[in-house]
Coordinates of N, CA and C in Angstrom, one line a residue:
M1 N -156.7 -86.8 104.5 CA -155.5 -86.1 103.9 C -154.5 -87.2 103.4
P2 N -153.9 -87.1 102.2 CA -153.0 -88.0 101.8 C -151.6 -87.9 102.5
S3 N -150.9 -89.0 102.6 CA -149.6 -89.0 103.2 C -148.6 -89.3 102.1
Y4 N -147.7 -88.3 101.9 CA -146.7 -88.5 100.9 C -145.4 -89.2 101.4
V5 N -144.8 -90.0 100.6 CA -143.6 -90.7 101.0 C -142.4 -89.8 101.2
F6 N -142.5 -88.6 100.5 CA -141.5 -87.5 100.7 C -142.3 -86.2 100.3
P7 N -141.8 -85.1 100.8 CA -142.5 -83.8 100.4 C -142.6 -83.6 98.9
P8 N -143.7 -83.3 98.4 CA -143.8 -83.1 96.9 C -143.0 -81.8 96.5
L9 N -142.5 -81.8 95.4 CA -141.7 -80.7 94.9 C -142.7 -79.5 94.5
A10 N -142.2 -78.3 94.6 CA -143.0 -77.1 94.3 C -143.4 -77.1 92.8
I11 N -144.6 -76.6 92.6 CA -145.1 -76.4 91.2 C -144.2 -75.3 90.5
P12 N -143.7 -75.6 89.3 CA -142.9 -74.6 88.6 C -143.9 -73.4 88.3
T13 N -143.4 -72.2 88.4 CA -144.2 -71.0 88.1 C -143.4 -70.0 87.4
L14 N -144.1 -69.1 86.7 CA -143.5 -67.9 86.1 C -144.2 -66.6 86.7
A15 N -143.4 -65.6 86.8 CA -144.0 -64.3 87.2 C -144.9 -63.7 86.2
V16 N -145.9 -62.9 86.6 CA -146.7 -62.2 85.7 C -146.4 -60.7 85.8
A17 N -146.0 -60.1 84.7 CA -145.5 -58.7 84.7 C -146.6 -57.8 85.3
G18 N -146.1 -56.9 86.2 CA -147.0 -55.9 86.8 C -148.0 -56.4 87.8
S19 N -147.7 -57.6 88.3 CA -148.6 -58.3 89.3 C -147.8 -59.1 90.3
A20 N -148.4 -59.4 91.4 CA -147.7 -60.3 92.4 C -148.2 -61.8 92.1
D21 N -149.1 -61.9 91.1 CA -149.6 -63.3 90.7 C -148.5 -64.1 90.1
L22 N -148.6 -65.4 90.2 CA -147.8 -66.4 89.6 C -148.6 -67.3 88.6
F23 N -147.9 -67.6 87.6 CA -148.5 -68.5 86.5 C -148.0 -69.9 86.8
P24 N -148.9 -70.9 87.2 CA -148.4 -72.2 87.4 C -148.3 -73.0 86.1
V25 N -147.1 -73.6 85.9 CA -146.8 -74.3 84.6 C -147.2 -75.7 84.7
H26 N -147.9 -76.2 83.6 CA -148.3 -77.6 83.5 C -147.3 -78.3 82.6
R27 N -147.2 -78.0 81.4 CA -146.3 -78.6 80.4 C -145.6 -77.5 79.6
V28 N -144.5 -77.9 79.0 CA -143.7 -77.0 78.1 C -143.5 -77.7 76.8
Y29 N -144.3 -77.2 75.8 CA -144.1 -77.7 74.4 C -143.3 -76.7 73.6
C30 N -142.6 -77.2 72.6 CA -141.7 -76.4 71.7 C -142.0 -76.8 70.3
V31 N -142.1 -75.8 69.4 CA -142.3 -76.0 68.0 C -140.9 -76.0 67.3
G32 N -140.6 -77.1 66.6 CA -139.4 -77.2 65.9 C -139.4 -76.5 64.5
R33 N -138.3 -75.8 64.2 CA -138.0 -75.2 62.9 C -139.2 -74.5 62.4
N34 N -139.7 -73.5 63.2 CA -140.9 -72.7 62.8 C -140.6 -71.4 62.1
F35 N -139.3 -71.1 61.8 CA -138.9 -70.0 61.0 C -138.2 -70.5 59.8
A36 N -138.6 -70.1 58.6 CA -138.0 -70.7 57.4 C -136.5 -70.6 57.3
D37 N -136.0 -69.4 57.7 CA -134.5 -69.2 57.6 C -133.8 -70.1 58.6
H38 N -134.4 -70.4 59.8 CA -133.7 -71.3 60.7 C -133.8 -72.8 60.2
A39 N -135.0 -73.1 59.5 CA -135.1 -74.5 59.0 C -134.0 -74.7 57.9
V40 N -133.8 -73.7 57.1 CA -132.7 -73.8 56.0 C -131.4 -73.9 56.7
E41 N -131.2 -73.1 57.8 CA -129.9 -73.1 58.5 C -129.6 -74.5 59.1
M42 N -130.7 -75.2 59.5 CA -130.5 -76.5 60.0 C -130.5 -77.6 59.0
G43 N -130.5 -77.2 57.7 CA -130.4 -78.2 56.6 C -131.7 -78.8 56.2
H44 N -132.8 -78.1 56.4 CA -134.2 -78.7 56.0 C -134.9 -77.7 55.0
D45 N -135.9 -78.3 54.3 CA -136.7 -77.5 53.4 C -138.0 -77.2 54.1
P46 N -138.2 -75.9 54.5 CA -139.4 -75.6 55.3 C -140.7 -75.7 54.5
S47 N -140.6 -75.7 53.1 CA -141.8 -75.9 52.3 C -142.4 -77.3 52.3
K48 N -141.6 -78.2 52.8 CA -142.0 -79.6 52.7 C -142.3 -80.3 54.0
E49 N -142.3 -79.5 55.1 CA -142.4 -80.1 56.5 C -143.6 -79.6 57.2
P50 N -144.4 -80.6 57.7 CA -145.5 -80.2 58.6 C -144.9 -79.8 60.0
P51 N -145.6 -79.1 60.8 CA -145.0 -78.8 62.1 C -144.8 -80.0 63.0
F52 N -143.7 -79.9 63.8 CA -143.5 -81.0 64.8 C -143.2 -80.4 66.1
F53 N -143.3 -81.2 67.2 CA -143.2 -80.7 68.5 C -142.4 -81.6 69.4
F54 N -141.7 -81.0 70.4 CA -141.0 -81.7 71.4 C -141.3 -81.0 72.7
Q55 N -140.9 -81.6 73.9 CA -141.2 -81.0 75.1 C -139.9 -80.8 76.0
K56 N -140.0 -79.8 76.8 CA -139.0 -79.6 77.9 C -139.8 -79.8 79.2
N57 N -139.1 -80.2 80.2 CA -139.8 -80.3 81.5 C -140.0 -79.0 82.2
P58 N -141.2 -78.8 82.8 CA -141.5 -77.6 83.5 C -140.4 -77.1 84.5
D59 N -139.7 -78.1 85.1 CA -138.7 -77.6 86.1 C -137.4 -77.2 85.5
T60 N -137.3 -77.2 84.1 CA -136.2 -76.6 83.5 C -136.3 -75.1 83.3
L61 N -137.4 -74.5 83.7 CA -137.6 -73.1 83.5 C -136.8 -72.3 84.6
V62 N -136.2 -71.3 84.2 CA -135.5 -70.4 85.1 C -135.8 -68.9 84.7
P63 N -135.9 -68.0 85.7 CA -136.4 -66.7 85.3 C -135.3 -65.8 84.6
S64 N -135.8 -64.9 83.9 CA -134.9 -63.9 83.2 C -134.0 -63.3 84.3
G65 N -132.7 -63.0 84.0 CA -131.8 -62.4 84.9 C -131.0 -63.4 85.7
S66 N -131.2 -64.7 85.4 CA -130.5 -65.7 86.2 C -129.1 -65.9 85.6
T67 N -128.3 -66.5 86.5 CA -127.0 -67.0 86.1 C -127.0 -68.5 86.3
I68 N -126.7 -69.2 85.2 CA -126.8 -70.7 85.2 C -125.4 -71.3 84.9
A69 N -125.2 -72.5 85.4 CA -124.0 -73.2 85.1 C -124.0 -73.7 83.6
Y70 N -122.8 -73.7 83.0 CA -122.7 -74.3 81.7 C -123.0 -75.8 81.9
P71 N -123.9 -76.3 81.0 CA -124.5 -77.7 81.3 C -123.4 -78.8 81.2
K72 N -123.7 -79.9 81.8 CA -122.8 -81.0 81.8 C -122.9 -81.7 80.5
M73 N -121.8 -82.5 80.1 CA -121.8 -83.5 79.0 C -122.0 -82.8 77.6
T74 N -121.7 -81.6 77.5 CA -121.7 -80.9 76.2 C -120.5 -80.0 76.0
H75 N -120.2 -79.9 74.7 CA -119.2 -78.9 74.3 C -119.7 -78.0 73.2
D76 N -121.1 -78.0 73.1 CA -121.7 -77.2 72.0 C -123.1 -76.8 72.4
L77 N -123.1 -75.9 73.5 CA -124.4 -75.4 73.9 C -124.8 -74.2 73.0
H78 N -126.1 -74.3 72.5 CA -126.6 -73.2 71.6 C -127.7 -72.4 72.2
H79 N -127.8 -71.2 71.7 CA -128.9 -70.3 72.1 C -130.0 -70.3 71.0
E80 N -131.3 -70.2 71.4 CA -132.4 -70.1 70.5 C -133.4 -69.2 71.2
V81 N -133.6 -67.9 70.7 CA -134.6 -67.0 71.4 C -136.0 -67.3 70.8
E82 N -137.0 -67.2 71.6 CA -138.3 -67.6 71.1 C -139.4 -66.8 71.8
L83 N -140.5 -66.6 71.1 CA -141.8 -66.1 71.7 C -142.4 -67.3 72.5
V84 N -142.9 -67.0 73.7 CA -143.5 -68.0 74.5 C -145.0 -67.7 74.7
V85 N -145.8 -68.7 74.4 CA -147.3 -68.5 74.5 C -147.7 -69.3 75.7
A86 N -148.5 -68.6 76.6 CA -149.0 -69.2 77.8 C -150.5 -69.4 77.8
L87 N -150.9 -70.6 78.0 CA -152.4 -70.9 77.9 C -153.1 -70.8 79.3
K88 N -154.3 -70.3 79.2 CA -155.2 -70.2 80.4 C -156.3 -71.2 80.3
S89 N -156.5 -71.9 79.2 CA -157.4 -72.9 79.0 C -156.9 -73.8 77.9
G90 N -157.6 -75.0 77.7 CA -157.1 -75.9 76.7 C -158.2 -76.7 76.1
G91 N -157.9 -78.0 75.9 CA -158.8 -78.9 75.3 C -158.2 -79.7 74.2
E92 N -159.1 -80.4 73.5 CA -158.6 -81.2 72.3 C -159.3 -80.7 71.1
D93 N -158.6 -80.8 69.9 CA -159.2 -80.5 68.6 C -159.8 -79.1 68.6
I94 N -159.0 -78.1 69.1 CA -159.4 -76.7 69.2 C -159.4 -76.1 67.8
P95 N -160.5 -75.5 67.4 CA -160.5 -74.9 66.0 C -159.6 -73.7 66.0
V96 N -159.0 -73.4 64.8 CA -158.1 -72.3 64.7 C -158.7 -71.0 65.1
E97 N -160.0 -70.8 64.7 CA -160.6 -69.5 65.0 C -160.9 -69.3 66.5
R98 N -160.8 -70.4 67.3 CA -161.0 -70.2 68.7 C -159.8 -70.3 69.5
A99 N -158.6 -70.6 68.9 CA -157.4 -70.9 69.6 C -156.9 -69.8 70.4
L100 N -157.0 -68.5 70.0 CA -156.5 -67.4 70.7 C -157.3 -67.2 72.0
D101 N -158.5 -67.7 72.1 CA -159.3 -67.6 73.3 C -158.6 -68.4 74.5
C102 N -157.7 -69.3 74.2 CA -157.0 -70.1 75.2 C -155.8 -69.4 75.7
V103 N -155.4 -68.3 75.1 CA -154.1 -67.6 75.5 C -154.2 -66.7 76.7
F104 N -153.4 -66.9 77.7 CA -153.3 -66.0 78.8 C -152.4 -64.8 78.5
G105 N -151.3 -65.1 77.9 CA -150.3 -64.1 77.6 C -149.1 -64.6 77.0
Y106 N -148.1 -63.7 76.9 CA -146.9 -64.0 76.1 C -145.6 -63.7 76.9
G107 N -144.5 -64.3 76.6 CA -143.2 -64.0 77.2 C -142.1 -64.2 76.2
V108 N -140.9 -64.1 76.7 CA -139.7 -64.3 75.8 C -138.9 -65.5 76.5
G109 N -138.6 -66.5 75.7 CA -137.8 -67.6 76.2 C -136.5 -67.9 75.4
L110 N -135.7 -68.7 76.0 CA -134.5 -69.2 75.4 C -134.6 -70.8 75.4
D111 N -134.6 -71.3 74.2 CA -134.5 -72.8 74.1 C -133.1 -73.2 74.0
L112 N -132.4 -73.4 75.2 CA -131.0 -73.8 75.2 C -130.9 -75.2 74.8
T113 N -129.9 -75.5 74.0 CA -129.8 -76.8 73.3 C -128.4 -77.3 73.4
R114 N -128.2 -78.6 73.9 CA -126.9 -79.2 73.8 C -126.9 -79.8 72.4
R115 N -126.4 -79.0 71.5 CA -126.5 -79.4 70.0 C -125.7 -80.6 69.7
D116 N -124.6 -80.9 70.3 CA -123.9 -82.1 70.0 C -124.7 -83.3 70.5
L117 N -125.3 -83.3 71.6 CA -126.1 -84.4 72.1 C -127.4 -84.6 71.2
Q118 N -128.0 -83.5 70.8 CA -129.1 -83.5 69.9 C -128.7 -84.2 68.6
G119 N -127.6 -83.7 68.1 CA -127.1 -84.3 66.8 C -126.9 -85.8 66.9
E120 N -126.3 -86.2 68.0 CA -126.0 -87.7 68.1 C -127.3 -88.4 68.2
A121 N -128.3 -87.9 68.9 CA -129.6 -88.5 69.0 C -130.3 -88.6 67.6
K122 N -130.2 -87.5 66.8 CA -130.8 -87.5 65.5 C -130.2 -88.6 64.6
K123 N -128.9 -88.7 64.6 CA -128.2 -89.7 63.8 C -128.6 -91.1 64.2
A124 N -128.8 -91.3 65.5 CA -129.2 -92.7 66.0 C -130.7 -92.9 65.9
G125 N -131.5 -91.9 65.5 CA -132.9 -92.1 65.5 C -133.5 -92.2 66.9
R126 N -132.9 -91.5 67.8 CA -133.4 -91.5 69.2 C -134.0 -90.2 69.6
P127 N -134.7 -90.2 70.8 CA -135.4 -89.0 71.2 C -134.3 -87.9 71.6
W128 N -134.8 -86.6 71.7 CA -134.0 -85.5 71.8 C -133.8 -85.0 73.3
E129 N -134.4 -85.7 74.2 CA -134.4 -85.2 75.6 C -133.1 -84.8 76.1
T130 N -132.0 -85.5 75.8 CA -130.7 -85.2 76.4 C -130.2 -83.9 75.8
G131 N -130.7 -83.5 74.6 CA -130.2 -82.3 74.0 C -131.1 -81.1 74.4
K132 N -132.3 -81.3 74.8 CA -133.3 -80.3 75.0 C -133.8 -80.1 76.4
A133 N -133.9 -81.1 77.2 CA -134.6 -81.1 78.5 C -133.7 -81.2 79.7
F134 N -132.6 -80.7 79.7 CA -131.6 -80.7 80.8 C -131.9 -79.6 81.8
E135 N -131.2 -79.6 82.9 CA -131.5 -78.5 83.9 C -131.2 -77.1 83.4
D136 N -132.1 -76.2 83.7 CA -132.0 -74.8 83.3 C -132.0 -74.6 81.8
A137 N -132.7 -75.5 81.1 CA -132.7 -75.4 79.6 C -133.7 -74.5 79.1
A138 N -134.6 -73.9 79.9 CA -135.7 -73.0 79.4 C -135.8 -71.7 80.2
P139 N -134.8 -70.8 80.1 CA -135.0 -69.5 80.7 C -136.2 -68.8 80.1
C140 N -136.9 -68.0 80.9 CA -138.2 -67.4 80.4 C -138.4 -66.1 81.2
S141 N -138.9 -65.1 80.5 CA -139.2 -63.8 81.1 C -140.5 -63.9 81.9
A142 N -140.9 -62.9 82.6 CA -142.2 -62.8 83.1 C -143.2 -62.8 82.0
L143 N -144.4 -63.2 82.3 CA -145.5 -63.3 81.2 C -146.2 -61.9 81.3
V144 N -146.6 -61.5 80.1 CA -147.4 -60.3 79.9 C -148.8 -60.7 79.5
P145 N -149.9 -60.4 80.2 CA -151.2 -60.8 79.8 C -151.5 -60.3 78.4
A146 N -152.3 -61.1 77.6 CA -152.7 -60.7 76.3 C -153.5 -59.5 76.2
E147 N -154.2 -59.2 77.3 CA -155.0 -57.9 77.4 C -154.1 -56.7 77.3
T148 N -152.8 -56.9 77.6 CA -151.8 -55.8 77.5 C -151.1 -55.8 76.2
T149 N -150.7 -57.0 75.7 CA -149.9 -57.1 74.5 C -150.7 -57.3 73.3
G150 N -152.0 -57.7 73.4 CA -152.7 -58.2 72.3 C -152.2 -59.5 71.9
H151 N -152.4 -59.9 70.6 CA -151.8 -61.2 70.2 C -150.8 -60.9 69.1
P152 N -149.5 -60.8 69.4 CA -148.6 -60.3 68.4 C -148.4 -61.3 67.3
A153 N -148.6 -60.8 66.1 CA -148.4 -61.6 64.8 C -147.2 -61.1 64.1
A154 N -146.7 -59.9 64.5 CA -145.5 -59.3 63.9 C -144.7 -58.6 65.0
G155 N -143.5 -58.3 64.7 CA -142.6 -57.7 65.7 C -141.3 -58.3 65.8
R156 N -140.3 -57.5 66.0 CA -138.9 -58.0 66.0 C -138.6 -58.9 67.1
I157 N -137.9 -60.0 66.8 CA -137.4 -61.0 67.8 C -135.9 -61.0 67.6
F158 N -135.1 -60.9 68.7 CA -133.7 -60.7 68.6 C -132.9 -61.2 69.8
L159 N -131.7 -61.5 69.6 CA -130.8 -61.9 70.7 C -129.4 -61.4 70.5
N160 N -128.8 -60.7 71.5 CA -127.4 -60.3 71.6 C -126.7 -61.3 72.5
V161 N -125.4 -61.6 72.1 CA -124.5 -62.3 73.0 C -123.3 -61.5 73.2
N162 N -123.1 -61.0 74.5 CA -122.0 -60.1 74.8 C -122.0 -58.9 74.0
G163 N -123.2 -58.4 73.8 CA -123.4 -57.1 73.0 C -123.4 -57.2 71.5
V164 N -123.2 -58.4 71.0 CA -123.1 -58.6 69.5 C -124.4 -59.3 69.1
L165 N -125.1 -58.7 68.1 CA -126.4 -59.2 67.6 C -126.1 -60.6 66.9
K166 N -126.8 -61.6 67.4 CA -126.7 -62.9 66.8 C -127.9 -63.4 66.1
Q167 N -129.1 -63.1 66.6 CA -130.4 -63.5 66.0 C -131.2 -62.2 65.8
D168 N -131.9 -62.1 64.7 CA -132.7 -60.9 64.4 C -133.7 -61.3 63.4
G169 N -135.0 -61.4 63.8 CA -136.0 -61.8 62.9 C -137.3 -61.1 63.2
N170 N -138.4 -61.6 62.7 CA -139.7 -61.0 62.9 C -140.7 -62.1 63.1
L171 N -141.7 -61.9 64.0 CA -142.7 -62.9 64.2 C -143.5 -63.2 63.0
N172 N -143.6 -62.2 62.0 CA -144.3 -62.5 60.8 C -143.7 -63.5 59.9
Q173 N -142.4 -63.9 60.3 CA -141.7 -64.9 59.5 C -142.0 -66.3 60.0
M174 N -142.8 -66.5 61.0 CA -143.2 -67.8 61.5 C -144.0 -68.6 60.5
I175 N -143.6 -69.8 60.2 CA -144.3 -70.6 59.3 C -145.7 -71.0 59.8
W176 N -145.8 -71.4 61.0 CA -147.0 -71.7 61.7 C -147.3 -70.7 62.7
K177 N -148.4 -69.9 62.6 CA -148.8 -68.8 63.5 C -149.4 -69.4 64.8
V178 N -149.5 -68.5 65.8 CA -149.9 -69.0 67.1 C -151.2 -69.7 67.1
P179 N -152.3 -69.2 66.4 CA -153.5 -70.0 66.4 C -153.4 -71.4 65.8
E180 N -152.6 -71.5 64.7 CA -152.3 -72.8 64.1 C -151.6 -73.7 65.0
M181 N -150.5 -73.2 65.7 CA -149.8 -74.0 66.6 C -150.7 -74.7 67.6
I182 N -151.5 -73.8 68.2 CA -152.4 -74.3 69.3 C -153.4 -75.3 68.7
A183 N -154.0 -75.1 67.6 CA -154.9 -76.0 67.0 C -154.3 -77.3 66.7
I184 N -153.1 -77.3 66.0 CA -152.5 -78.5 65.6 C -152.0 -79.3 66.9
L185 N -151.4 -78.6 67.8 CA -151.0 -79.3 69.0 C -152.1 -79.9 69.8
S186 N -153.3 -79.3 69.7 CA -154.5 -79.9 70.4 C -155.0 -81.1 69.8
T187 N -154.5 -81.5 68.6 CA -154.9 -82.7 67.9 C -154.0 -83.9 68.4
L188 N -152.9 -83.5 69.0 CA -151.9 -84.5 69.5 C -151.9 -84.7 71.0
F189 N -152.3 -83.6 71.7 CA -152.3 -83.6 73.2 C -153.6 -83.0 73.7
R190 N -154.0 -83.3 74.9 CA -155.1 -82.5 75.6 C -154.4 -81.3 76.2
L191 N -154.6 -80.2 75.7 CA -153.9 -79.0 76.2 C -154.7 -78.6 77.5
A192 N -153.9 -77.9 78.4 CA -154.5 -77.6 79.7 C -154.0 -76.2 80.1
P193 N -154.8 -75.6 81.1 CA -154.3 -74.3 81.7 C -152.9 -74.5 82.2
G194 N -152.0 -73.5 82.0 CA -150.7 -73.7 82.5 C -149.7 -74.2 81.5
D195 N -150.2 -74.6 80.3 CA -149.3 -75.0 79.2 C -148.5 -73.8 78.6
L196 N -147.3 -74.1 78.3 CA -146.5 -73.1 77.6 C -146.1 -73.6 76.2
I197 N -146.0 -72.8 75.2 CA -145.5 -73.2 73.9 C -144.4 -72.2 73.5
F198 N -143.2 -72.8 73.3 CA -142.1 -72.1 72.8 C -142.2 -72.1 71.3
A199 N -142.3 -71.0 70.6 CA -142.9 -70.9 69.3 C -141.9 -70.9 68.1
G200 N -140.6 -71.3 68.4 CA -139.6 -71.4 67.3 C -138.7 -70.2 67.3
T201 N -137.6 -70.4 66.6 CA -136.5 -69.4 66.7 C -136.1 -69.0 65.3
P202 N -135.7 -67.7 65.1 CA -135.1 -67.3 63.8 C -133.7 -67.8 63.6
A203 N -133.2 -67.5 62.4 CA -131.8 -68.0 62.1 C -130.8 -67.3 63.0
G204 N -129.6 -67.8 63.0 CA -128.5 -67.2 63.8 C -128.1 -67.9 65.1
V205 N -128.7 -69.1 65.3 CA -128.4 -69.9 66.5 C -126.9 -70.2 66.4
G206 N -126.3 -70.3 67.6 CA -124.9 -70.6 67.7 C -124.4 -70.9 69.0
P207 N -123.1 -71.2 69.2 CA -122.6 -71.7 70.4 C -122.4 -70.7 71.5
L208 N -122.4 -71.1 72.7 CA -122.2 -70.3 73.9 C -121.0 -70.9 74.7
V209 N -120.3 -70.0 75.4 CA -119.2 -70.4 76.3 C -119.4 -69.8 77.7
K210 N -118.6 -70.4 78.6 CA -118.7 -69.8 80.0 C -118.4 -68.4 80.0
G211 N -119.2 -67.6 80.7 CA -119.0 -66.2 80.8 C -119.8 -65.4 79.9
D212 N -120.5 -66.0 78.9 CA -121.4 -65.3 78.0 C -122.5 -64.6 78.7
H213 N -122.9 -63.4 78.2 CA -124.1 -62.7 78.7 C -125.1 -62.6 77.5
L214 N -126.3 -63.0 77.7 CA -127.3 -63.0 76.6 C -128.4 -62.0 77.0
A215 N -128.8 -61.2 76.0 CA -129.9 -60.2 76.2 C -130.7 -60.1 74.9
G216 N -132.0 -60.3 75.0 CA -132.8 -60.3 73.8 C -134.2 -59.9 74.1
G217 N -135.1 -60.0 73.2 CA -136.5 -59.7 73.4 C -137.3 -59.9 72.2
V218 N -138.6 -59.7 72.5 CA -139.6 -59.7 71.4 C -140.4 -58.3 71.5
E219 N -140.4 -57.6 70.4 CA -141.0 -56.3 70.3 C -142.5 -56.4 70.8
G220 N -142.8 -55.5 71.8 CA -144.2 -55.5 72.3 C -144.5 -56.5 73.3
V221 N -143.6 -57.4 73.6 CA -143.8 -58.4 74.6 C -142.9 -58.3 75.8
G222 N -141.6 -58.2 75.6 CA -140.7 -58.1 76.8 C -139.2 -58.5 76.4
E223 N -138.4 -58.6 77.4 CA -137.0 -58.8 77.2 C -136.6 -60.0 78.1
I224 N -135.4 -60.6 77.8 CA -134.8 -61.6 78.6 C -133.3 -61.4 78.7
A225 N -132.8 -61.8 79.8 CA -131.3 -61.8 80.0 C -130.9 -63.0 80.7
L226 N -129.6 -63.5 80.4 CA -129.1 -64.7 81.1 C -127.6 -64.6 81.0
T227 N -127.0 -65.1 82.1 CA -125.5 -65.2 82.1 C -125.1 -66.7 82.3
I228 N -124.1 -67.1 81.5 CA -123.6 -68.5 81.6 C -122.4 -68.4 82.6
A229 N -122.5 -69.1 83.7 CA -121.4 -68.9 84.7 C -120.1 -69.5 84.2

C-alpha cells in the first residue's frame, strides 16, 4: 500500500439526478464563444473563428443551490449559463458520428468569470486562469443521464438574476454542436470518463454583486440556482 505524505483530497463529484450515484469528475473543459450572439457581444466575428477551449479545475465545481462568497481580487464578476456535457468514455480523434456514444448525460452550469482579470490577461497575451479557474467558479446542477434527456440539440437556455431575465437563448444557436465539440476536443486532448464540457453561453452576460440570486436552466435538462453571499 502506498504511503501518502498527507491525506489525498477527495475526488470532485456531481450528483446524478434520481439516483444516489455520484459522477466522478476528471477534467472540466469549456468552449469559448460558442453562441454567435455572445461572440458578437464580446467583440468577435463568429463566422471567422474556429472553436477554442480553456479549462477550469474540477475542484471549482459547486452544486446547485449553493451560496458562495464574492470572489477575491475582482470588481467585475460575470455570469454565463451553459449546457454541461458529461462523458462516460473518451479517447483521441473521436469521429463526429461516434461522439455521442461517449456522453453519460447533461447538466446546467455557470461559468463564473472575473471579467476584469480575464480582460487584463487578454491584453497582456497571458493565460486566462485567473479569470476563469478560481474557487467556486463552476456551479453545476445534478447530471441527468442521456437515456432520460436524449441528446438535446435544441431547447431554451436562460438565466435570471434577482428575478430579472438576463440571458435567453436556444441550444440550436450553438455554432459547434455537441458531437463536433467532442470530436474537435479529442484531437487536442485524450478525453476520459469523467470529463465535463461547458458548452458555451448565449448573449446577455453581465456583472454580479453581493446578494444576487441566480436561477436558470436548460429546457429538457434541468435547472440551476446560486446565491452570491
